[in-house]
Steps between C-alpha positions, in 0.01 A plus 500: 500500500776755554370837618663827397462867593552694179223759531269601781201300376695173504342486846126498558365760744474227762859390438622859517341531845657168603850614395457833681392323817805274472722808451366652822563175687854477364574861593391430858725190516781571256697178558211261567448372145777296335360342182837543324697321772772290350585754373300499178610753239294782348645661188486882500548630146547873445505672160388833641644729771396383844532581868184415694418198283842342538548563871144408600500173306851406616421572865160332478631183336768473770233539769304218332807276541601520135790618287454803273701441181543832320532479121632807317271542202768694315746213529237242412401712196166324465349550158844573355744232611222242536123501496274534801364152428841340554586711804168403656578130473849552647378707796210265564751218558698708751239692699172437681360830372604783268457872564562723197514880465506583130342708223254283313198323646517248215843385621385417854209313344743289295709442813188374679403273212839331476663499845283247683524700827308802633597827332444838665489826308721739696418781251434531131400800292137385527456392865657519847292248697741444790497872575120494509494222757730712717286808438180322593663358812605853597152642444349220707740574785417871504129488415394164639329398177514521122145459370316828455805725525553766235846498336634778277786415267636829365759552227605249236206264504637317194794356695523153654384636836192656343407170337564301815311742727179484298514119490604431859287780642186377325577148622513631856165679464652847492386803298803593290507843334781570254585863432735530202559720194355410162679197360619380840209291628549130584471245220138479377494118514632507857233752600231282341630196689511697827142614455394143430667387823353795688149399401543202732693667781341843527814660361499763226729696268456866404717689252538877489735765367432716807741431790274679751204285399711187539627594846179643649395300810766234433609282791823404324700719260758325281757618249805374315784646297389694194782349293495122531797280413532474124321832446794729563495636145150636572605687813476854361153445356383339822639774721295751303162328553527347848565791744127553580492137616776531760390412853545829680353601834239697306388201292507271803269746675215373279538146635347374823655655810646165604614396151830316468753564223687226315789487253680181395833688470740622379341842549599819321427766757348815359366319194236229554503559875598796716770458764263605779244240393750214461648574842171611658275327754267356235779323312526122546764439233755345737243251634417427137867433421538265798184312413648392168691237701201366688261498203757331277572234760128433509455469124805272469378270777146503362614412145733222616229342712260492203743387229 
């Protein structure tokens, strides 16, 4: 059976821990694992703007001994020039795995159904599971554990990062508190699934409209852009409701004294996060950005070995 990584709960909690352990091993020995020697090709398909995703996958695939084949989603015009079903069968004949950064979760699901090779979701509007592996790796490095830690996600909880944090955090046994304005909580079905998972791991999900309540005693404080890709037309409305949820030094003062601050980037200083917080001693965003490479190497190797 071909394994895919399309949303965070495509792994079991035990498998998530296994991938994170592999990521730590691969970070310690960056050139010691060569499952793509040959080189085997991994298709990198981008329909959305990208920096960290493209460079971390390209560098990681090269370190695994493989060839990163970048496919311009605009030129391919999937869904317009030809359907995702047909593209999947073409790419599956050319590549050992497919990584796709696009808008719709349903499209990566079709790609997985039809390609015959592992497919990795490099971001959709609904989920950002590769980022969460990197985030969890970063937390583990700085805190020494995941289970039992309190995480506050503050801002637009309805974005892909909000959905992925409640799922992946609950899987890791963390207490995830989302502080977001009315109408901006994570998807209700995702929250229900996260709570179901948490019942077996000790993880939990709390939702609040109060940013101070969300952040109080948190070990990890997380935010993301208030205006996600594809939501630009909502920017004025969003900028009116989100300012109380910006991570300022004052808000961070309610977290644990040794709390770390995370942001998947790009960051808009002075909006969702203050300059002094992003560049301050509690920020681990640059470790987080580096760990995309190591976590993604781990998930690729893990999927290929099990497919």
